Coordinates of N, CA, C and O in Angstrom, one line a residue:
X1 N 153.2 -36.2 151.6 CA 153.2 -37.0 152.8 C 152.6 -36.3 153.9 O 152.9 -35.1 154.1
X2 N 151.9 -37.0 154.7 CA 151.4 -36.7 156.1 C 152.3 -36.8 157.1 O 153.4 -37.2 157.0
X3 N 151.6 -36.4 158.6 CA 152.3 -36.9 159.5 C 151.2 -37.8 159.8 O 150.1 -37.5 159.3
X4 N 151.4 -38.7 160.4 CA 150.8 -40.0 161.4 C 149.8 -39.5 162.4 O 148.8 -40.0 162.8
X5 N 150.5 -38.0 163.0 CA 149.7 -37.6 164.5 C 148.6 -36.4 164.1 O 148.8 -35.2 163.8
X6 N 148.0 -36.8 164.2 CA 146.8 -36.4 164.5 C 146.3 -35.3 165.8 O 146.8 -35.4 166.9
X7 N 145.3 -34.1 165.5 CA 144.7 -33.8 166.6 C 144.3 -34.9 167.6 O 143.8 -36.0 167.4
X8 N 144.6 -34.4 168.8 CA 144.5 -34.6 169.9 C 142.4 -34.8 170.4 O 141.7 -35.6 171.1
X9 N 142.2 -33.6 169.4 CA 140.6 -33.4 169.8 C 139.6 -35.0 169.4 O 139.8 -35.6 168.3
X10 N 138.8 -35.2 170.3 CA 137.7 -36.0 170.0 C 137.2 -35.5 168.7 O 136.7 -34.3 168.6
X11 N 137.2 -36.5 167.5 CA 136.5 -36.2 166.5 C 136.7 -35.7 165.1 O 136.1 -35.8 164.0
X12 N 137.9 -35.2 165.5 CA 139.2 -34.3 164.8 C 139.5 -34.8 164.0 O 139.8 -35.8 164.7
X13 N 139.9 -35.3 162.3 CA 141.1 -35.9 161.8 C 142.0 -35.3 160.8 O 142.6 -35.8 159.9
X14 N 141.9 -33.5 161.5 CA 143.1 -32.9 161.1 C 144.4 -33.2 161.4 O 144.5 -33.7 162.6
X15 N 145.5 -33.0 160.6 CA 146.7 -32.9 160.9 C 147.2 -32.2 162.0 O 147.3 -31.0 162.0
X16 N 147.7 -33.0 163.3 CA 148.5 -32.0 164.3 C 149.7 -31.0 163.8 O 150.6 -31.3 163.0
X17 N 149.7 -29.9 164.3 CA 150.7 -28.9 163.8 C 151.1 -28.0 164.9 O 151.7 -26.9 164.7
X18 N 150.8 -28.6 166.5 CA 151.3 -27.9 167.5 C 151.0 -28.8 168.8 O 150.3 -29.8 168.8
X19 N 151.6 -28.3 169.7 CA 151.7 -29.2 170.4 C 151.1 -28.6 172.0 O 151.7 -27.5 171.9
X20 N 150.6 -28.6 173.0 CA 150.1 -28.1 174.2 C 150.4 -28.8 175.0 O 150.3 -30.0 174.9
X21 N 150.9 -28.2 176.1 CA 151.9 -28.5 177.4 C 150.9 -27.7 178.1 O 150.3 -26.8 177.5
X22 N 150.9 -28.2 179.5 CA 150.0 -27.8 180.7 C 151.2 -27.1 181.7 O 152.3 -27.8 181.5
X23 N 151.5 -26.3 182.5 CA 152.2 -26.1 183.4 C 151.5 -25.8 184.4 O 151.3 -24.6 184.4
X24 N 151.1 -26.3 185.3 CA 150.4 -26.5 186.2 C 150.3 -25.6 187.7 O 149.4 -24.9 188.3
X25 N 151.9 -26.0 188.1 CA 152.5 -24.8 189.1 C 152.3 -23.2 188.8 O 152.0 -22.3 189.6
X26 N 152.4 -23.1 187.2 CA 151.9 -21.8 187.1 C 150.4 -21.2 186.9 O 150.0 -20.1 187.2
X27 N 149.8 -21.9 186.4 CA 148.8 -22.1 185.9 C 148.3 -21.6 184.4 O 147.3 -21.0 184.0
X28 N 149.5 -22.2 183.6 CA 149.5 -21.6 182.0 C 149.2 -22.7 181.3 O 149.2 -23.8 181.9
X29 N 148.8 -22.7 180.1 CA 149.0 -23.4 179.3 C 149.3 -22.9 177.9 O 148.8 -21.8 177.4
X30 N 150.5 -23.8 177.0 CA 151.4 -23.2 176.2 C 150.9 -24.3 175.3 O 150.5 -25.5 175.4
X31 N 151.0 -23.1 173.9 CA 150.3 -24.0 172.7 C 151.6 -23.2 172.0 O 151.8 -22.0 172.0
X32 N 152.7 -24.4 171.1 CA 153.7 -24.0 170.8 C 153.7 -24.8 169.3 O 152.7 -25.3 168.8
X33 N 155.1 -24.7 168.5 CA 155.1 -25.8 167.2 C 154.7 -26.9 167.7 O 154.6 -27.1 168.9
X34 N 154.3 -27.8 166.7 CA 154.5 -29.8 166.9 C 155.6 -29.9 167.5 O 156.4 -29.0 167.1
X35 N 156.3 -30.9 168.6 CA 157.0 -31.3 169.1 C 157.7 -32.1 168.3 O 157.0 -32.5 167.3
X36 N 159.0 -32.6 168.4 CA 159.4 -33.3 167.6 C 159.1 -35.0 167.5 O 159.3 -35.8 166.5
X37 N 158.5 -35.1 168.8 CA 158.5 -36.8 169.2 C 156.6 -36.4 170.2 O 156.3 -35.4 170.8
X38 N 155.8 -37.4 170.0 CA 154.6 -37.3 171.0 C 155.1 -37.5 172.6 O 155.9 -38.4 172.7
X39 N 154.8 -36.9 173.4 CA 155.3 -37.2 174.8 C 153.6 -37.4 175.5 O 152.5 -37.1 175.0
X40 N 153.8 -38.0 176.6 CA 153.3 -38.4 177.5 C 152.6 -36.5 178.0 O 153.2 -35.4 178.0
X41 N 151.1 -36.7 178.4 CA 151.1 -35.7 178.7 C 151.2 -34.1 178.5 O 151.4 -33.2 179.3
X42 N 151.0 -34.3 177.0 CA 151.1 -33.4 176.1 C 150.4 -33.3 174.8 O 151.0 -34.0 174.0
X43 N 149.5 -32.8 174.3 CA 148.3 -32.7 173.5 C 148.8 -32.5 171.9 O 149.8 -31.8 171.9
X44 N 148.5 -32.9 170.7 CA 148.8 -32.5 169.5 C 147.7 -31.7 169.1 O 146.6 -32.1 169.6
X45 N 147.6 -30.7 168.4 CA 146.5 -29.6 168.1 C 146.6 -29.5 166.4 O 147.7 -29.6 165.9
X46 N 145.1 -29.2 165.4 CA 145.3 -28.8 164.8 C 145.7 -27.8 164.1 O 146.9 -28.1 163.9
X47 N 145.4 -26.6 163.6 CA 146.2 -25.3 163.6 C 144.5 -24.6 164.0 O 144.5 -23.6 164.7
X48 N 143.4 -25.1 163.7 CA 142.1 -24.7 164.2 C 142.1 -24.6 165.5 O 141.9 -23.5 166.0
X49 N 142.4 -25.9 166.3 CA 141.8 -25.7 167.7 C 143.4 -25.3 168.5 O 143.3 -25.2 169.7
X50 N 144.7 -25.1 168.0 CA 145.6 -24.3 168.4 C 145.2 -23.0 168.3 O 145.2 -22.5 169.4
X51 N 144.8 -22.4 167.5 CA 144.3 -20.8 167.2 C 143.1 -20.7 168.2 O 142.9 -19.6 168.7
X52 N 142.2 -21.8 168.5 CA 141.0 -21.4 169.6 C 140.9 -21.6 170.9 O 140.0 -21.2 171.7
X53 N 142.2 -22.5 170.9 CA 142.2 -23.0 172.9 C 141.9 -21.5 173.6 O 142.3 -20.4 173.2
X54 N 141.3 -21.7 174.6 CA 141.0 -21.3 175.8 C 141.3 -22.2 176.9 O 141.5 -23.4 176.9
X55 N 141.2 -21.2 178.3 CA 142.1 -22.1 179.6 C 141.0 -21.7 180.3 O 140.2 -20.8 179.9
X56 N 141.0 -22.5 181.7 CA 139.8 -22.5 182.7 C 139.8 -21.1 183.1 O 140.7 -20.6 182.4
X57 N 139.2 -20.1 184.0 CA 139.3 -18.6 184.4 C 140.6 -19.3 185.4 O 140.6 -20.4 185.9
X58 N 141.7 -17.9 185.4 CA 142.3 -18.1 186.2 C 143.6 -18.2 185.8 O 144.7 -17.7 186.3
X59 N 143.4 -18.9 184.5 CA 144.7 -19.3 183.6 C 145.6 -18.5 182.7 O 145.5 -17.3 182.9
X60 N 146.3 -18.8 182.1 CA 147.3 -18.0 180.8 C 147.0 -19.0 179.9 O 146.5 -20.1 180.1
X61 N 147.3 -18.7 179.0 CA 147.9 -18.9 177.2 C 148.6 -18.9 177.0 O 148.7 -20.0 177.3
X62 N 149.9 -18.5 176.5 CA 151.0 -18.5 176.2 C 150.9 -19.6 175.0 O 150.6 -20.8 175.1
X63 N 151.2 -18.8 173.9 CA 150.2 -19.0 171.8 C 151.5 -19.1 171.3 O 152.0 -18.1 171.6
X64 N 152.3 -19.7 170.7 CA 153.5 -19.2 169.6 C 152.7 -18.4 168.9 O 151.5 -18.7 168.8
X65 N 153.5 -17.1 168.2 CA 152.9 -16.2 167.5 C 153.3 -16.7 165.7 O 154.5 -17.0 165.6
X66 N 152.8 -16.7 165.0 CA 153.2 -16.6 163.1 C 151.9 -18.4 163.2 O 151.1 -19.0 163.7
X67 N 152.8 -18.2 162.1 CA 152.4 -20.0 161.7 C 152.4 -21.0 161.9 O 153.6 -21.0 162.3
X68 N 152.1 -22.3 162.1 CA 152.0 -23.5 162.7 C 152.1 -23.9 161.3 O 151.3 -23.9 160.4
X69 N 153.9 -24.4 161.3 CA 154.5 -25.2 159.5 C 154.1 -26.6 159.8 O 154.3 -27.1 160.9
X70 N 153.7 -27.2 158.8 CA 153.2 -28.6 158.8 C 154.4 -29.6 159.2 O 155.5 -29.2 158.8
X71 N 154.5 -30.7 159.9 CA 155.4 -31.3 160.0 C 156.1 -32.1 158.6 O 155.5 -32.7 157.7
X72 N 157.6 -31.7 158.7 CA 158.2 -32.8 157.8 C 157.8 -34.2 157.4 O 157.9 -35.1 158.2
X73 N 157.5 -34.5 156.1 CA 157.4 -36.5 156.0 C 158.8 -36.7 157.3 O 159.7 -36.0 157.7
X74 N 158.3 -37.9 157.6 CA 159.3 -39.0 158.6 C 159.3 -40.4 157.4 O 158.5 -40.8 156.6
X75 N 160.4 -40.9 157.8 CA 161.1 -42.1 157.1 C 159.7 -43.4 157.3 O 159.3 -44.2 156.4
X76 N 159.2 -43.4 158.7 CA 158.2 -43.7 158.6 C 157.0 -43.8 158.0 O 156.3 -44.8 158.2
X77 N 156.6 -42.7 157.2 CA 155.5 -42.2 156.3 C 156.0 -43.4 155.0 O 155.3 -44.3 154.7
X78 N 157.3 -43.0 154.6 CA 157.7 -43.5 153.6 C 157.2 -45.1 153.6 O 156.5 -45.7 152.8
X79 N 158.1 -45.5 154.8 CA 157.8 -47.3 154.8 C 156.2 -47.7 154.8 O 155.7 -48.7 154.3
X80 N 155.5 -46.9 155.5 CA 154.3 -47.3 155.6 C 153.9 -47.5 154.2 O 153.7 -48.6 153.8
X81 N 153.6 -46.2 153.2 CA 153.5 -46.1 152.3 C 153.7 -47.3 151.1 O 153.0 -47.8 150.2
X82 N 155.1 -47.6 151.5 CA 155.6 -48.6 150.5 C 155.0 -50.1 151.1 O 154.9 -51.0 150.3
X83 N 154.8 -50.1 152.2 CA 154.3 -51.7 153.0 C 152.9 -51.4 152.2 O 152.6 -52.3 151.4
X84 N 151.9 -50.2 152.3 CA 150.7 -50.5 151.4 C 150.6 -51.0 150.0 O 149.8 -51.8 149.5
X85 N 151.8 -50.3 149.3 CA 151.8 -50.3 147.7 C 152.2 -51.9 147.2 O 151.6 -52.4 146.3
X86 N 153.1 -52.6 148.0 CA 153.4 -54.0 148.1 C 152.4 -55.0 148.6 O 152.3 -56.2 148.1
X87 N 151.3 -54.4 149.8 CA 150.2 -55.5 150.0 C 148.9 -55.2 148.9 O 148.1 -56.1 148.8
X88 N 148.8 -54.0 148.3 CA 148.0 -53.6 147.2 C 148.2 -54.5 146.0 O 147.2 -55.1 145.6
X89 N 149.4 -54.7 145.5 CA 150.4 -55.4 144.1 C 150.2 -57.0 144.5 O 149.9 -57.7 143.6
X90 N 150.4 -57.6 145.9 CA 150.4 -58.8 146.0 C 149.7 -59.8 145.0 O 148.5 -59.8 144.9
X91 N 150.1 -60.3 144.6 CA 149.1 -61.3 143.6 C 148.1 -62.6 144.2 O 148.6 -63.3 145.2
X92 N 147.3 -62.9 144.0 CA 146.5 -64.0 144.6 C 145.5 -63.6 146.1 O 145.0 -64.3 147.1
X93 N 145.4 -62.6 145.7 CA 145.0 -61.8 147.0 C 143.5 -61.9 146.5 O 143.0 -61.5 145.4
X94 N 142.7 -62.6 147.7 CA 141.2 -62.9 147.8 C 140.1 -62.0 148.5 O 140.3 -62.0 149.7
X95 N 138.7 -61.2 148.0 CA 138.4 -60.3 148.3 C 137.7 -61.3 149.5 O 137.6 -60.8 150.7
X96 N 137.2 -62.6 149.3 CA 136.1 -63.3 149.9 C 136.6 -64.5 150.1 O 136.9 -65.3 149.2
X97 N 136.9 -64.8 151.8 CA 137.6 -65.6 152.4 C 137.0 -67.1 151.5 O 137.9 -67.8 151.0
X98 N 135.8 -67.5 151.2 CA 135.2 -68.7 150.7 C 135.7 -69.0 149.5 O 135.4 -70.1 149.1
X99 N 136.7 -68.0 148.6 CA 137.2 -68.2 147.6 C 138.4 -68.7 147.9 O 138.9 -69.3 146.9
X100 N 138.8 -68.6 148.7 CA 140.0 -68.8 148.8 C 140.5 -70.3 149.2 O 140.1 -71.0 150.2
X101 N 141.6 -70.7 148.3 CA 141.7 -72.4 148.5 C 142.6 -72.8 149.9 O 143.6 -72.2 150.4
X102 N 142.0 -73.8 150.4 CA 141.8 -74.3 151.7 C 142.8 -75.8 151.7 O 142.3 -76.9 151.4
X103 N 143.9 -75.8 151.9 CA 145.0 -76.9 151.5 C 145.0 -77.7 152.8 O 145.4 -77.9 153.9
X104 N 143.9 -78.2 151.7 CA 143.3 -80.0 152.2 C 142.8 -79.9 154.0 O 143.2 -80.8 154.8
X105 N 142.0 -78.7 154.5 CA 141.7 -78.6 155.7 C 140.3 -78.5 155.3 O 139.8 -77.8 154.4
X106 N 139.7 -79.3 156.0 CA 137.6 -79.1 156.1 C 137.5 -77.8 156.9 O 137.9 -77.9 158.1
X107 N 137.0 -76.8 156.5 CA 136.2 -76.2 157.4 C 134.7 -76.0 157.2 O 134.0 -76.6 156.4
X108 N 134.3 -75.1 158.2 CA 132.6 -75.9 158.2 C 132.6 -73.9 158.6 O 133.6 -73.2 159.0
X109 N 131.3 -73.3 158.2 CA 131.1 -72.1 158.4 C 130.0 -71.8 159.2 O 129.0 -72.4 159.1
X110 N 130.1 -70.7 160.0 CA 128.8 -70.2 161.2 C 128.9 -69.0 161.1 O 129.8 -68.5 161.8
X111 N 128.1 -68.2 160.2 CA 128.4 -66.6 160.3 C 129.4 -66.3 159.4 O 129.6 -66.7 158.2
X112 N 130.3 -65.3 160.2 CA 131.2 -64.9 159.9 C 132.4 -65.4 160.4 O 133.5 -65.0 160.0
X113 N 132.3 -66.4 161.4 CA 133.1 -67.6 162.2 C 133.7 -68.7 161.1 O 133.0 -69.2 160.2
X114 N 134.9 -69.1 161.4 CA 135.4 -70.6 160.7 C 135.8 -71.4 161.8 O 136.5 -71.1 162.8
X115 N 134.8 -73.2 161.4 CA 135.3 -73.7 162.6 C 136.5 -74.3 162.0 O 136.2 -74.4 160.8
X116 N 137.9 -74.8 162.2 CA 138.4 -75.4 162.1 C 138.6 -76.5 162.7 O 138.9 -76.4 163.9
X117 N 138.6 -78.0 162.1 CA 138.6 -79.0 163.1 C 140.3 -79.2 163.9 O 141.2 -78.3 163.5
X118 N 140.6 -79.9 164.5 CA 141.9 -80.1 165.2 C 142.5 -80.7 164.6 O 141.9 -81.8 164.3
X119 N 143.7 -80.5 164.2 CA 144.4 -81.6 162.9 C 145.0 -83.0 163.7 O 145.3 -82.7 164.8
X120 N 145.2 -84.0 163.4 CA 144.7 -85.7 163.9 C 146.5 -86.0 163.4 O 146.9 -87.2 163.5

């Protein structure tokens, strides 16, 4: 199981495994474990761009030192998981909307648009 959150970086779609807090008044910035919860204002990092941040001249770092441990599965991973495996199994499931039977409604097709008329 994964976690859900993601690097923070444009482009990124490693696993977040730390988390970056700005402290502003001092002029640090702290790259610590994954947080428990995403907050407002607060960056998720992979263990790449945790190990490479840099701060504007002027600034601090303040790095947790050892390892960045991958986050725990969440109960959420799980349900998700199981919501895929159930709409995967669904039976009658149509790859191409035109296959699919239309109970007793006309529609008329433009593209990828369906017009449907107004039912009377």
């Amino acid at each position: 199981m994964r976690s859900p959150r993601r690097c923070s970086r444009n482009g990124c779609p490693r696993p977040a495994v730390a988390t970056l807090t700005y402290v502003y008044h001092e002029s640090t910035a702290v790259v610590g474990p994954l947080a428990a919860f995403a907050e407002p204002h607060t960056y998720d990092l992979c263990e790449t761009h945790a190990r490479s941040l840099t701060a504007p001249r002027g600034w601090e770092v303040v790095r947790h030192e050892g390892e960045f441990d991958p986050p725990p599965p969440t109960t959420d991973d799980l349900v998700a998981l199981a919501d895929a495996v159930r709409e995967a199994a669904r039976p009658g499931r149509y790859d191409d909307f035109d296959d699919m039977p239309h109970a007793g409604h006309q529609q008329g097709r433009r593209g990828h648009l369906r017009v449907i008329p107004p039912s009377q």
